[in-house]
mmCIF file of C-alpha atoms and ligand atoms in Angstrom:
data_model
loop_
_atom_site.group_PDB
_atom_site.id
_atom_site.type_symbol
_atom_site.label_atom_id
_atom_site.label_comp_id
_atom_site.label_asym_id
_atom_site.label_seq_id
_atom_site.Cartn_x
_atom_site.Cartn_y
_atom_site.Cartn_z
ATOM 1 C CA MET A 1 63.000 144.639 80.947
ATOM 2 C CA SER A 2 62.952 140.878 80.333
ATOM 3 C CA ARG A 3 61.865 141.480 76.711
ATOM 4 C CA ASP A 4 64.176 144.370 75.897
ATOM 5 C CA LEU A 5 67.230 143.586 77.987
ATOM 6 C CA VAL A 6 67.335 139.747 78.122
ATOM 7 C CA GLU A 7 65.208 138.158 75.342
ATOM 8 C CA HIS A 8 65.829 140.728 72.646
ATOM 9 C CA GLY A 9 65.865 139.033 69.195
ATOM 10 C CA LEU A 10 63.960 136.035 70.549
ATOM 11 C CA ALA A 11 60.328 135.354 71.152
ATOM 12 C CA TRP A 12 59.267 136.922 74.441
ATOM 13 C CA THR A 13 58.734 134.127 77.046
ATOM 14 C CA TRP A 14 59.272 135.969 80.351
ATOM 15 C CA THR A 15 55.913 137.765 80.126
ATOM 16 C CA PRO A 16 54.219 139.595 83.048
ATOM 17 C CA ARG A 17 52.040 136.531 83.608
ATOM 18 C CA ARG A 18 55.120 134.275 84.024
ATOM 19 C CA VAL A 19 56.901 136.733 86.259
ATOM 20 C CA ILE A 20 53.770 137.133 88.432
ATOM 21 C CA ALA A 21 53.555 133.374 88.786
ATOM 22 C CA HIS A 22 57.176 133.419 90.140
ATOM 23 C CA ILE A 23 56.413 136.284 92.526
ATOM 24 C CA ARG A 24 53.489 134.148 93.900
ATOM 25 C CA GLY A 25 55.279 130.848 93.687
ATOM 26 C CA ARG A 26 56.510 129.326 96.918
ATOM 27 C CA ASP A 27 59.721 127.952 95.350
ATOM 28 C CA SER A 28 60.891 131.258 93.803
ATOM 29 C CA ASN A 29 62.376 134.497 95.103
ATOM 30 C CA VAL A 30 61.921 137.638 93.019
ATOM 31 C CA LEU A 31 63.972 140.668 93.895
ATOM 32 C CA GLY A 32 63.619 144.159 92.642
ATOM 33 C CA ALA A 33 66.189 147.020 92.942
ATOM 34 C CA TRP A 34 64.565 150.475 93.018
ATOM 35 C CA HIS A 35 65.952 153.941 92.586
ATOM 36 C CA GLU A 36 63.804 157.065 92.953
ATOM 37 C CA GLY A 37 60.650 155.027 92.510
ATOM 38 C CA ARG A 38 61.769 153.256 89.399
ATOM 39 C CA LEU A 39 62.648 149.608 88.950
ATOM 40 C CA VAL A 40 66.318 149.542 87.873
ATOM 41 C CA GLY A 41 67.051 145.849 88.271
ATOM 42 C CA PHE A 42 65.592 142.458 89.185
ATOM 43 C CA ALA A 43 66.555 138.905 89.762
ATOM 44 C CA ILE A 44 64.416 135.752 89.813
ATOM 45 C CA MET A 45 65.775 132.616 91.499
ATOM 46 C CA GLN A 46 64.030 129.203 91.768
ATOM 47 C CA PHE A 47 64.901 126.777 94.455
ATOM 48 C CA TYR A 48 64.947 122.986 94.151
ATOM 49 C CA ALA A 49 65.997 120.309 96.622
ATOM 50 C CA GLU A 50 69.654 120.071 95.535
ATOM 51 C CA GLN A 51 70.203 123.240 93.467
ATOM 52 C CA ALA A 52 68.984 126.733 92.756
ATOM 53 C CA HIS A 53 68.475 128.187 89.290
ATOM 54 C CA LEU A 54 68.991 131.822 88.479
ATOM 55 C CA ASN A 55 66.205 132.194 85.928
ATOM 56 C CA LEU A 56 66.522 135.850 85.051
ATOM 57 C CA LEU A 57 68.611 138.920 85.910
ATOM 58 C CA ALA A 58 68.744 142.386 84.406
ATOM 59 C CA VAL A 59 69.831 145.924 85.321
ATOM 60 C CA GLN A 60 68.722 148.951 83.355
ATOM 61 C CA PRO A 61 71.635 150.225 81.106
ATOM 62 C CA ALA A 62 71.752 153.565 82.876
ATOM 63 C CA ALA A 63 72.224 151.843 86.288
ATOM 64 C CA ARG A 64 74.952 149.333 85.256
ATOM 65 C CA ARG A 65 78.417 148.987 86.769
ATOM 66 C CA LEU A 66 77.251 150.274 90.182
ATOM 67 C CA GLY A 67 77.157 146.919 91.798
ATOM 68 C CA ILE A 68 73.425 146.391 91.562
ATOM 69 C CA GLY A 69 73.647 143.132 89.558
ATOM 70 C CA GLN A 70 76.222 141.772 92.023
ATOM 71 C CA HIS A 71 74.023 142.676 95.006
ATOM 72 C CA LEU A 72 71.005 140.990 93.458
ATOM 73 C CA VAL A 73 72.847 137.773 92.786
ATOM 74 C CA GLU A 74 74.610 137.717 96.189
ATOM 75 C CA TRP A 75 71.278 138.265 97.906
ATOM 76 C CA GLN A 76 69.734 135.319 96.027
ATOM 77 C CA GLU A 77 72.774 133.201 96.900
ATOM 78 C CA GLU A 78 72.392 134.096 100.529
ATOM 79 C CA VAL A 79 68.796 132.698 100.365
ATOM 80 C CA ALA A 80 70.093 129.481 98.800
ATOM 81 C CA ARG A 81 72.809 129.120 101.449
ATOM 82 C CA ALA A 82 70.202 129.714 104.241
ATOM 83 C CA GLY A 83 68.183 126.789 102.752
ATOM 84 C CA GLY A 84 71.212 124.517 102.635
ATOM 85 C CA ILE A 85 71.333 124.542 98.810
ATOM 86 C CA PRO A 86 74.952 124.132 97.686
ATOM 87 C CA VAL A 87 74.861 124.944 93.976
ATOM 88 C CA VAL A 88 73.435 127.682 91.684
ATOM 89 C CA ASN A 89 73.038 127.020 87.972
ATOM 90 C CA LEU A 90 72.074 129.476 85.166
ATOM 91 C CA GLU A 91 72.151 129.755 81.412
ATOM 92 C CA VAL A 92 73.384 132.736 79.591
ATOM 93 C CA ARG A 93 73.311 133.608 75.887
ATOM 94 C CA ALA A 94 76.518 132.377 74.252
ATOM 95 C CA ASN A 95 76.786 135.772 72.481
ATOM 96 C CA ASN A 96 76.687 137.718 75.738
ATOM 97 C CA PRO A 97 80.321 137.886 76.858
ATOM 98 C CA GLY A 98 79.632 140.831 79.205
ATOM 99 C CA ALA A 99 77.148 138.816 81.363
ATOM 100 C CA GLN A 100 79.551 135.790 81.301
ATOM 101 C CA ALA A 101 82.359 137.992 82.580
ATOM 102 C CA PHE A 102 80.016 139.351 85.256
ATOM 103 C CA TYR A 103 79.139 135.834 86.395
ATOM 104 C CA ARG A 104 82.781 134.678 86.287
ATOM 105 C CA GLN A 105 83.827 137.353 88.692
ATOM 106 C CA LEU A 106 81.130 136.158 91.074
ATOM 107 C CA GLY A 107 82.595 132.616 91.056
ATOM 108 C CA TYR A 108 80.506 131.035 88.237
ATOM 109 C CA ARG A 109 82.221 128.693 85.888
ATOM 110 C CA GLN A 110 81.180 127.306 82.542
ATOM 111 C CA VAL A 111 79.948 123.667 82.765
ATOM 112 C CA LYS A 112 78.290 123.168 79.389
ATOM 113 C CA TYR A 113 77.724 124.582 75.959
ATOM 114 C CA LEU A 114 74.144 124.093 74.843
ATOM 115 C CA PRO A 115 73.535 124.595 71.090
ATOM 116 C CA GLY A 116 70.061 125.749 70.167
ATOM 117 C CA TYR A 117 69.007 126.190 73.793
ATOM 118 C CA TYR A 118 67.059 129.281 73.126
ATOM 119 C CA GLN A 119 64.076 128.393 70.872
ATOM 120 C CA GLY A 120 66.356 126.273 68.685
ATOM 121 C CA ARG A 121 67.960 129.414 67.414
ATOM 122 C CA GLU A 122 70.757 130.360 69.799
ATOM 123 C CA ALA A 123 73.239 128.705 72.006
ATOM 124 C CA ALA A 124 73.567 129.015 75.761
ATOM 125 C CA ILE A 125 76.417 128.607 78.145
ATOM 126 C CA ARG A 126 75.449 126.837 81.353
ATOM 127 C CA MET A 127 77.343 128.232 84.313
ATOM 128 C CA ARG A 128 77.565 126.999 87.882
ATOM 129 C CA HIS A 129 78.542 128.472 91.247
ATOM 130 C CA ASP A 130 79.408 125.962 93.945
ATOM 131 C CA LEU A 131 78.522 127.875 97.066
ATOM 132 C CA ARG A 132 80.720 125.540 99.172
ATOM 133 C CA VAL A 133 83.833 126.741 97.372
ATOM 134 C CA SER A 134 85.189 130.172 98.356
ATOM 135 C CA GLU A 135 87.535 131.737 95.735
HETATM 136 C C1 COA B 201 74.890 141.443 83.420
HETATM 137 C C2 COA B 201 74.277 142.588 84.231
HETATM 138 C C3 COA B 201 73.110 142.079 84.999
HETATM 139 C C4 COA B 201 75.339 143.166 85.179
HETATM 140 O O1 COA B 201 74.757 144.099 86.087
HETATM 141 P P1 COA B 201 75.518 145.342 86.722
HETATM 142 O O2 COA B 201 74.694 145.901 87.771
HETATM 143 O O3 COA B 201 75.978 146.250 85.613
HETATM 144 O O4 COA B 201 76.760 144.554 87.304
HETATM 145 P P2 COA B 201 77.713 145.026 88.546
HETATM 146 O O5 COA B 201 77.822 146.541 88.556
HETATM 147 O O6 COA B 201 77.221 144.382 89.795
HETATM 148 O O7 COA B 201 79.119 144.395 88.101
HETATM 149 C C5 COA B 201 79.988 143.802 89.004
HETATM 150 C C6 COA B 201 81.228 143.404 88.294
HETATM 151 O O8 COA B 201 80.933 142.484 87.263
HETATM 152 C C7 COA B 201 81.820 142.707 86.108
HETATM 153 N N1 COA B 201 81.038 143.150 84.949
HETATM 154 C C8 COA B 201 79.801 143.624 84.941
HETATM 155 N N2 COA B 201 79.308 143.891 83.716
HETATM 156 C C9 COA B 201 80.335 143.569 82.903
HETATM 157 C C10 COA B 201 80.580 143.646 81.510
HETATM 158 N N3 COA B 201 79.568 144.076 80.647
HETATM 159 N N4 COA B 201 81.731 143.211 80.954
HETATM 160 C C11 COA B 201 82.708 142.744 81.799
HETATM 161 N N5 COA B 201 82.577 142.661 83.095
HETATM 162 C C12 COA B 201 81.426 143.096 83.670
HETATM 163 C C13 COA B 201 82.759 143.795 86.535
HETATM 164 O O9 COA B 201 83.869 143.097 87.152
HETATM 165 C C14 COA B 201 81.905 144.540 87.524
HETATM 166 O O10 COA B 201 82.730 145.288 88.440
HETATM 167 P P3 COA B 201 83.331 146.751 88.056
HETATM 168 O O11 COA B 201 82.157 147.507 87.554
HETATM 169 O O12 COA B 201 83.849 147.303 89.360
HETATM 170 O O13 COA B 201 84.335 146.443 86.964
HETATM 171 C C15 COA B 201 73.775 143.742 83.282
HETATM 172 O O14 COA B 201 74.901 144.040 82.404
HETATM 173 C C16 COA B 201 72.623 143.423 82.383
HETATM 174 O O15 COA B 201 71.451 143.596 82.859
HETATM 175 N N6 COA B 201 72.790 142.916 81.150
HETATM 176 C C17 COA B 201 71.684 142.668 80.265
HETATM 177 C C18 COA B 201 70.874 141.448 80.725
HETATM 178 C C19 COA B 201 71.725 140.264 80.954
HETATM 179 O O16 COA B 201 72.696 139.986 80.232
HETATM 180 N N7 COA B 201 71.348 139.456 81.983
HETATM 181 C C20 COA B 201 72.134 138.319 82.409
HETATM 182 C C21 COA B 201 71.794 137.091 81.588
HETATM 183 S S1 COA B 201 70.136 136.547 81.898
#
């Protein structure tokens, strides 16, 4: 899913080995959404002292617009809140307006444009959700 749904057109960096390291890592939370025995979505969040970073999120195309992505992000944010972490950051491909709209409706706002962020080839938008602000 990371290769086909997130990193398509780029070199594959979120390999099984890297995802397993996050599953085992003490500073990451990896969530899976399952339907009829199949993985339909997942989210990886990493927690630091002052912020959390949403590393990766994807939902299978056939399972989109059912609220799964929102549930995954809100669950991760709940974990951040429980740990007293006030801010979540993420980067999203600049040419992915659908995901940006998804994050906006969850309270994320653009804070930076990062040219060449992905392997020097593609720009990213950094987005941030201040968990202390309710909108
Ligand atoms: C972005 C993504 C995770 C959203 O997952 P999802 O489960 O379909 O999202 P939800 O059903 O929870 O959407 C909640 C709301 O977000 C908004 N939204 C979701 N996808 C959207 C899109 N493509 N365009 C505009 N708004 C969107 C809508 O307001 C939606 O509510 P609605 O369906 O009632 O209109 C999914 O499209 C995906 O996996 N995309 C490919 C990978 C990717 O871009 N990952 C994120 C960057 S790493």
